[in-house]
mmCIF file of C-alpha atoms and ligand atoms in Angstrom:
data_model
loop_
_atom_site.group_PDB
_atom_site.id
_atom_site.type_symbol
_atom_site.label_atom_id
_atom_site.label_comp_id
_atom_site.label_asym_id
_atom_site.label_seq_id
_atom_site.Cartn_x
_atom_site.Cartn_y
_atom_site.Cartn_z
ATOM 1 C CA MET A 1 -0.023 -0.103 -0.166
ATOM 2 C CA GLU A 2 1.427 3.603 -0.567
ATOM 3 C CA PHE A 3 2.134 5.479 2.183
ATOM 4 C CA VAL A 4 1.248 9.030 2.157
ATOM 5 C CA ALA A 5 1.204 11.853 4.660
ATOM 6 C CA ALA A 6 -1.522 12.436 6.704
ATOM 7 C CA LYS A 7 -4.153 14.988 5.400
ATOM 8 C CA ALA A 8 -5.798 17.682 8.022
ATOM 9 C CA LEU A 9 -9.447 18.438 6.958
ATOM 10 C CA ALA A 10 -9.468 21.920 9.226
ATOM 11 C CA GLU A 11 -6.120 22.966 6.776
ATOM 12 C CA LEU A 12 -7.981 22.608 3.342
ATOM 13 C CA THR A 13 -9.500 25.775 2.193
ATOM 14 C CA SER A 14 -13.415 26.447 1.369
ATOM 15 C CA ALA A 15 -12.343 26.521 -1.824
ATOM 16 C CA GLU A 16 -10.986 22.818 -1.717
ATOM 17 C CA ILE A 17 -12.779 21.054 0.471
ATOM 18 C CA GLU A 18 -16.015 19.903 -1.106
ATOM 19 C CA ARG A 19 -13.481 18.602 -4.118
ATOM 20 C CA ALA A 20 -10.670 17.251 -1.648
ATOM 21 C CA VAL A 21 -13.050 14.866 0.638
ATOM 22 C CA ALA A 22 -15.415 13.902 -2.246
ATOM 23 C CA GLY A 23 -15.546 10.096 -1.965
ATOM 24 C CA LYS A 24 -13.160 9.916 0.888
ATOM 25 C CA THR A 25 -13.061 8.745 4.352
ATOM 26 C CA LEU A 26 -13.370 11.010 6.974
ATOM 27 C CA ILE A 27 -11.786 10.179 10.721
ATOM 28 C CA TRP A 28 -12.765 11.892 13.999
ATOM 29 C CA PRO A 29 -10.640 11.060 17.201
ATOM 30 C CA ILE A 30 -12.845 11.651 20.352
ATOM 31 C CA GLY A 31 -10.892 11.984 23.334
ATOM 32 C CA GLY A 32 -11.251 13.645 26.771
ATOM 33 C CA ILE A 33 -9.524 15.557 29.425
ATOM 34 C CA GLU A 34 -9.344 13.531 32.834
ATOM 35 C CA GLN A 35 -6.892 12.628 35.280
ATOM 36 C CA HIS A 36 -4.746 9.521 34.490
ATOM 37 C CA GLY A 37 -2.996 8.740 37.772
ATOM 38 C CA PRO A 38 0.302 10.617 38.732
ATOM 39 C CA HIS A 39 2.301 9.450 35.459
ATOM 40 C CA LEU A 40 0.208 10.702 32.741
ATOM 41 C CA PRO A 41 -1.110 13.720 31.577
ATOM 42 C CA LEU A 42 -4.693 14.428 31.278
ATOM 43 C CA ASN A 43 -5.001 14.013 27.624
ATOM 44 C CA VAL A 44 -4.158 10.478 27.194
ATOM 45 C CA ASP A 45 -7.521 9.630 26.124
ATOM 46 C CA SER A 46 -6.980 12.668 23.243
ATOM 47 C CA LEU A 47 -3.894 11.534 22.219
ATOM 48 C CA ILE A 48 -4.059 8.287 21.569
ATOM 49 C CA PRO A 49 -6.989 8.123 19.352
ATOM 50 C CA GLU A 50 -5.532 11.130 17.746
ATOM 51 C CA ALA A 51 -2.092 9.055 16.470
ATOM 52 C CA LEU A 52 -4.530 6.281 15.256
ATOM 53 C CA SER A 53 -6.457 8.515 13.383
ATOM 54 C CA HIS A 54 -3.138 10.421 11.718
ATOM 55 C CA ARG A 55 -1.626 7.052 10.940
ATOM 56 C CA LEU A 56 -5.120 5.831 9.518
ATOM 57 C CA ALA A 57 -5.653 8.898 7.324
ATOM 58 C CA ALA A 58 -2.047 8.497 5.779
ATOM 59 C CA MET A 59 -2.757 4.798 5.290
ATOM 60 C CA ILE A 60 -6.187 5.000 3.144
ATOM 61 C CA ASP A 61 -5.697 8.422 1.894
ATOM 62 C CA GLY A 62 -8.335 10.035 4.035
ATOM 63 C CA PHE A 63 -8.690 13.295 6.073
ATOM 64 C CA TYR A 64 -8.308 13.271 9.629
ATOM 65 C CA LEU A 65 -10.578 15.807 11.941
ATOM 66 C CA PRO A 66 -9.101 17.816 15.262
ATOM 67 C CA VAL A 67 -9.624 15.799 18.009
ATOM 68 C CA GLN A 68 -12.732 16.309 20.052
ATOM 69 C CA PRO A 69 -10.590 17.431 23.512
ATOM 70 C CA PHE A 70 -13.703 17.371 26.299
ATOM 71 C CA SER A 71 -15.325 13.998 27.272
ATOM 72 C CA ALA A 72 -18.580 12.831 28.807
ATOM 73 C CA ARG A 73 -18.364 12.647 32.576
ATOM 74 C CA SER A 74 -15.821 10.674 33.884
ATOM 75 C CA LEU A 75 -16.836 8.074 36.524
ATOM 76 C CA PRO A 76 -15.145 6.976 39.735
ATOM 77 C CA GLN A 77 -15.171 3.082 39.105
ATOM 78 C CA SER A 78 -14.081 3.584 35.582
ATOM 79 C CA GLY A 79 -12.004 7.009 35.680
ATOM 80 C CA GLY A 80 -11.315 8.254 38.589
ATOM 81 C CA GLY A 81 -14.451 10.620 38.084
ATOM 82 C CA LEU A 82 -14.086 13.663 39.785
ATOM 83 C CA LEU A 83 -12.221 12.945 42.347
ATOM 84 C CA PHE A 84 -8.997 14.732 41.156
ATOM 85 C CA PRO A 85 -8.297 18.040 39.897
ATOM 86 C CA GLY A 86 -7.891 18.214 36.291
ATOM 87 C CA THR A 87 -10.919 15.960 34.738
ATOM 88 C CA ILE A 88 -13.175 18.145 32.959
ATOM 89 C CA TYR A 89 -16.521 16.696 31.379
ATOM 90 C CA ILE A 90 -19.670 17.586 29.584
ATOM 91 C CA ASP A 91 -23.048 16.163 30.779
ATOM 92 C CA GLY A 92 -24.210 13.064 28.430
ATOM 93 C CA ALA A 93 -27.466 15.103 27.018
ATOM 94 C CA THR A 94 -25.107 17.882 26.084
ATOM 95 C CA PHE A 95 -22.263 15.784 24.665
ATOM 96 C CA THR A 96 -24.739 13.897 22.935
ATOM 97 C CA ARG A 97 -26.603 16.952 21.132
ATOM 98 C CA TYR A 98 -22.873 18.165 20.437
ATOM 99 C CA LEU A 99 -22.101 15.413 18.562
ATOM 100 C CA GLN A 100 -25.089 15.105 16.679
ATOM 101 C CA ARG A 101 -25.134 18.880 15.736
ATOM 102 C CA THR A 102 -21.190 18.649 14.430
ATOM 103 C CA LEU A 103 -22.017 15.415 12.741
ATOM 104 C CA ALA A 104 -24.768 16.903 11.170
ATOM 105 C CA GLY A 105 -22.653 20.155 9.722
ATOM 106 C CA LEU A 106 -19.929 17.593 8.627
ATOM 107 C CA CYS A 107 -22.789 15.737 6.178
ATOM 108 C CA ARG A 108 -23.071 18.774 4.308
ATOM 109 C CA LEU A 109 -19.638 18.023 2.864
ATOM 110 C CA PRO A 110 -19.609 14.937 0.127
ATOM 111 C CA PHE A 111 -17.540 12.469 1.877
ATOM 112 C CA LYS A 112 -18.396 8.960 1.605
ATOM 113 C CA ARG A 113 -17.185 7.547 5.105
ATOM 114 C CA LEU A 114 -16.762 8.392 8.283
ATOM 115 C CA VAL A 115 -14.688 6.603 11.092
ATOM 116 C CA ILE A 116 -15.020 7.419 14.534
ATOM 117 C CA ILE A 117 -11.903 6.469 17.161
ATOM 118 C CA ASN A 118 -13.056 6.858 20.638
ATOM 119 C CA GLY A 119 -10.324 7.197 23.401
ATOM 120 C CA HIS A 120 -12.667 7.909 26.873
ATOM 121 C CA TYR A 121 -14.159 4.931 28.027
ATOM 122 C CA GLU A 122 -17.615 6.691 29.357
ATOM 123 C CA ASN A 123 -18.100 8.391 26.044
ATOM 124 C CA GLU A 124 -18.905 5.144 23.838
ATOM 125 C CA ALA A 125 -22.733 4.833 24.426
ATOM 126 C CA PHE A 126 -23.302 8.761 23.590
ATOM 127 C CA ILE A 127 -21.433 8.237 20.251
ATOM 128 C CA PHE A 128 -23.368 5.766 19.361
ATOM 129 C CA GLU A 129 -26.126 7.382 20.266
ATOM 130 C CA ALA A 130 -25.625 10.451 18.108
ATOM 131 C CA ILE A 131 -25.040 8.202 15.244
ATOM 132 C CA ASP A 132 -28.085 6.368 15.558
ATOM 133 C CA GLU A 133 -30.308 9.376 15.952
ATOM 134 C CA LEU A 134 -28.565 10.790 12.757
ATOM 135 C CA ASN A 135 -29.132 7.804 10.699
ATOM 136 C CA GLY A 136 -32.947 7.439 12.239
ATOM 137 C CA ASN A 137 -33.509 11.259 10.788
ATOM 138 C CA GLY A 138 -31.692 10.637 7.237
ATOM 139 C CA ALA A 139 -29.262 13.105 8.006
ATOM 140 C CA LEU A 140 -26.295 10.264 7.110
ATOM 141 C CA GLY A 141 -27.511 9.778 3.872
ATOM 142 C CA ASP A 142 -25.861 6.645 2.382
ATOM 143 C CA ARG A 143 -22.596 7.029 4.064
ATOM 144 C CA ALA A 144 -21.056 4.413 5.880
ATOM 145 C CA VAL A 145 -20.184 4.920 9.397
ATOM 146 C CA THR A 146 -17.744 3.022 11.485
ATOM 147 C CA ALA A 147 -17.026 4.044 15.193
ATOM 148 C CA PHE A 148 -15.578 2.349 18.222
ATOM 149 C CA SER A 149 -13.553 2.698 21.008
ATOM 150 C CA TRP A 150 -9.959 1.618 20.280
ATOM 151 C CA TRP A 151 -9.750 -0.770 22.684
ATOM 152 C CA SER A 152 -12.740 -2.838 21.351
ATOM 153 C CA LEU A 153 -10.354 -4.049 18.630
ATOM 154 C CA VAL A 154 -8.020 -5.625 21.092
ATOM 155 C CA PRO A 155 -8.687 -9.242 20.784
ATOM 156 C CA ASP A 156 -8.966 -11.441 23.685
ATOM 157 C CA ALA A 157 -5.986 -13.448 22.309
ATOM 158 C CA TRP A 158 -3.583 -10.589 23.131
ATOM 159 C CA ILE A 159 -5.290 -9.865 26.426
ATOM 160 C CA ALA A 160 -4.638 -13.400 27.546
ATOM 161 C CA ALA A 161 -1.124 -13.420 26.227
ATOM 162 C CA ASN A 162 0.418 -9.534 27.586
ATOM 163 C CA LEU A 163 -2.293 -8.997 30.669
ATOM 164 C CA PRO A 164 -2.259 -11.619 32.833
ATOM 165 C CA GLU A 165 -4.299 -9.830 35.086
ATOM 166 C CA PHE A 166 -6.415 -7.880 32.934
ATOM 167 C CA PRO A 167 -9.050 -6.058 35.099
ATOM 168 C CA GLY A 168 -11.254 -5.249 32.149
ATOM 169 C CA TRP A 169 -11.115 -2.138 29.976
ATOM 170 C CA HIS A 170 -12.991 -0.095 32.597
ATOM 171 C CA ALA A 171 -10.405 -0.455 35.027
ATOM 172 C CA GLU A 172 -7.670 -0.153 32.455
ATOM 173 C CA HIS A 173 -7.554 3.239 32.981
ATOM 174 C CA ALA A 174 -3.934 4.900 33.784
ATOM 175 C CA GLY A 175 -2.974 1.080 33.737
ATOM 176 C CA ILE A 176 -0.710 -1.193 31.687
ATOM 177 C CA THR A 177 -2.373 -0.255 28.288
ATOM 178 C CA GLU A 178 -2.450 3.370 28.452
ATOM 179 C CA THR A 179 0.851 3.762 29.793
ATOM 180 C CA SER A 180 2.415 1.711 27.505
ATOM 181 C CA LEU A 181 0.723 3.480 24.484
ATOM 182 C CA MET A 182 2.076 6.755 25.773
ATOM 183 C CA LEU A 183 5.372 5.213 26.394
ATOM 184 C CA TYR A 184 5.656 4.659 22.577
ATOM 185 C CA LEU A 185 3.975 7.827 21.443
ATOM 186 C CA HIS A 186 5.283 10.438 23.808
ATOM 187 C CA PRO A 187 7.696 8.977 26.026
ATOM 188 C CA ASP A 188 8.391 12.732 27.016
ATOM 189 C CA LEU A 189 4.726 13.054 28.884
ATOM 190 C CA VAL A 190 5.325 9.855 31.222
ATOM 191 C CA ARG A 191 6.150 10.384 34.635
ATOM 192 C CA SER A 192 8.248 8.067 36.699
ATOM 193 C CA GLU A 193 6.204 7.728 39.412
ATOM 194 C CA ARG A 194 3.965 4.764 38.677
ATOM 195 C CA PRO A 195 1.783 3.040 40.971
ATOM 196 C CA ASP A 196 -0.026 -0.156 41.242
ATOM 197 C CA HIS A 197 -3.875 -0.732 42.544
ATOM 198 C CA PRO A 198 -4.337 -4.074 43.998
ATOM 199 C CA SER A 199 -8.103 -4.188 43.736
ATOM 200 C CA PRO A 200 -9.482 -3.142 40.628
ATOM 201 C CA PRO A 201 -13.202 -2.052 40.647
ATOM 202 C CA MET A 202 -15.499 -4.231 39.007
ATOM 203 C CA ALA A 203 -17.319 -3.598 36.053
ATOM 204 C CA GLY A 204 -20.962 -2.450 35.615
ATOM 205 C CA ILE A 205 -21.326 -1.812 39.301
ATOM 206 C CA TYR A 206 -21.620 1.985 40.852
ATOM 207 C CA ARG A 207 -21.330 1.788 44.508
ATOM 208 C CA LEU A 208 -21.763 4.729 46.895
ATOM 209 C CA PRO A 209 -20.503 5.581 49.527
ATOM 210 C CA LEU A 210 -17.558 5.637 47.503
ATOM 211 C CA ASP A 211 -14.278 3.868 49.248
ATOM 212 C CA ARG A 212 -12.044 6.347 47.541
ATOM 213 C CA ALA A 213 -9.269 3.822 48.771
ATOM 214 C CA SER A 214 -10.638 0.958 47.150
ATOM 215 C CA ALA A 215 -11.755 2.950 43.854
ATOM 216 C CA SER A 216 -7.874 3.843 42.999
ATOM 217 C CA THR A 217 -4.216 4.406 43.906
ATOM 218 C CA GLN A 218 -4.007 7.880 43.333
ATOM 219 C CA GLY A 219 -6.094 7.936 40.087
ATOM 220 C CA VAL A 220 -4.656 4.683 38.791
ATOM 221 C CA LEU A 221 -7.291 1.628 39.087
ATOM 222 C CA SER A 222 -5.239 -1.589 38.112
ATOM 223 C CA ARG A 223 -1.564 -2.165 37.483
ATOM 224 C CA THR A 224 0.857 0.141 35.636
ATOM 225 C CA THR A 225 3.819 -2.531 36.537
ATOM 226 C CA GLY A 226 4.646 -4.427 33.054
ATOM 227 C CA SER A 227 4.148 -1.176 31.090
ATOM 228 C CA SER A 228 6.430 -0.673 28.579
ATOM 229 C CA ALA A 229 7.524 1.093 25.032
ATOM 230 C CA THR A 230 7.483 -2.371 23.462
ATOM 231 C CA LEU A 231 4.358 -3.275 24.443
ATOM 232 C CA GLY A 232 2.805 0.002 23.606
ATOM 233 C CA LYS A 233 4.328 -0.053 20.030
ATOM 234 C CA GLN A 234 2.827 -3.576 19.645
ATOM 235 C CA LEU A 235 -0.544 -2.876 20.905
ATOM 236 C CA PHE A 236 -0.791 0.457 18.578
ATOM 237 C CA ASN A 237 0.372 -1.283 15.509
ATOM 238 C CA LEU A 238 -2.262 -4.437 16.621
ATOM 239 C CA VAL A 239 -5.130 -1.597 16.525
ATOM 240 C CA MET A 240 -3.882 -0.736 13.357
ATOM 241 C CA ASP A 241 -4.004 -4.074 12.038
ATOM 242 C CA GLN A 242 -7.434 -5.016 13.370
ATOM 243 C CA MET A 243 -8.945 -0.847 12.239
ATOM 244 C CA MET A 244 -7.699 -2.137 8.919
ATOM 245 C CA THR A 245 -9.407 -5.178 8.669
ATOM 246 C CA LEU A 246 -12.548 -3.961 10.198
ATOM 247 C CA LEU A 247 -12.785 -1.245 7.158
ATOM 248 C CA GLU A 248 -11.897 -3.663 4.790
ATOM 249 C CA HIS A 249 -14.442 -5.658 5.710
ATOM 250 C CA ARG A 250 -16.914 -2.684 5.818
ATOM 251 C CA GLN A 251 -16.216 -1.703 2.142
ATOM 252 C CA ASN A 252 -16.789 -5.646 1.014
ATOM 253 C CA ASP A 253 -20.476 -5.017 2.384
ATOM 254 C CA GLU A 254 -21.116 -2.020 0.636
HETATM 255 ZN ZN1 LIG B 1 -7.753 6.557 29.568
#
């Protein structure tokens, strides 16, 4: 496959854009600003899907959109919630409406396919709802849409081989996978203090009163021990491969 430079939708001019995107794929990374322990920056959930979207745009000659920097509410048993400073969120109804309006505006352009790459756990249901609503009212036309959280593309076999104490994706927050991806993509942003949390929260259970000590260790919900740039590179390339397979299948279905 010919490798081309990734192209930014927002760097086109108004005079150029319709011809440039006609028949093409647009890729929108959706992230967040959320605490990620003492070792990772607040924008982990933005940087990972942004990197994936840039690589994908280059591989399929598509256009990437600016990353959506803010997210749905972070919750204490899947992200640390608002217990730590720096987490900024949008309530779900507003976030869904924002996504709907933005996507409706985007659909005035003659692109063929939309790919949404999510990087923040609690965003997923709102993204799917926004797309489903637009599909229901006809705004998407006959465009193909593929939306997913990046971790949904990681096969169980890879998890079993590389994450022996995998706590579930809800608790892989500031843990081995995000730390490793950041060590690969942005090592200069990863600090050296990397705590483990011995008792990750269970998936799908919200509990009050909240026991802060049992929910996380300094905002880390699971383990960071075992993180490495090598593992991060392997995981990034795996997700890229899975993404290409997903999109090729999608094209074949058309
Ligand atoms: Zn995260």
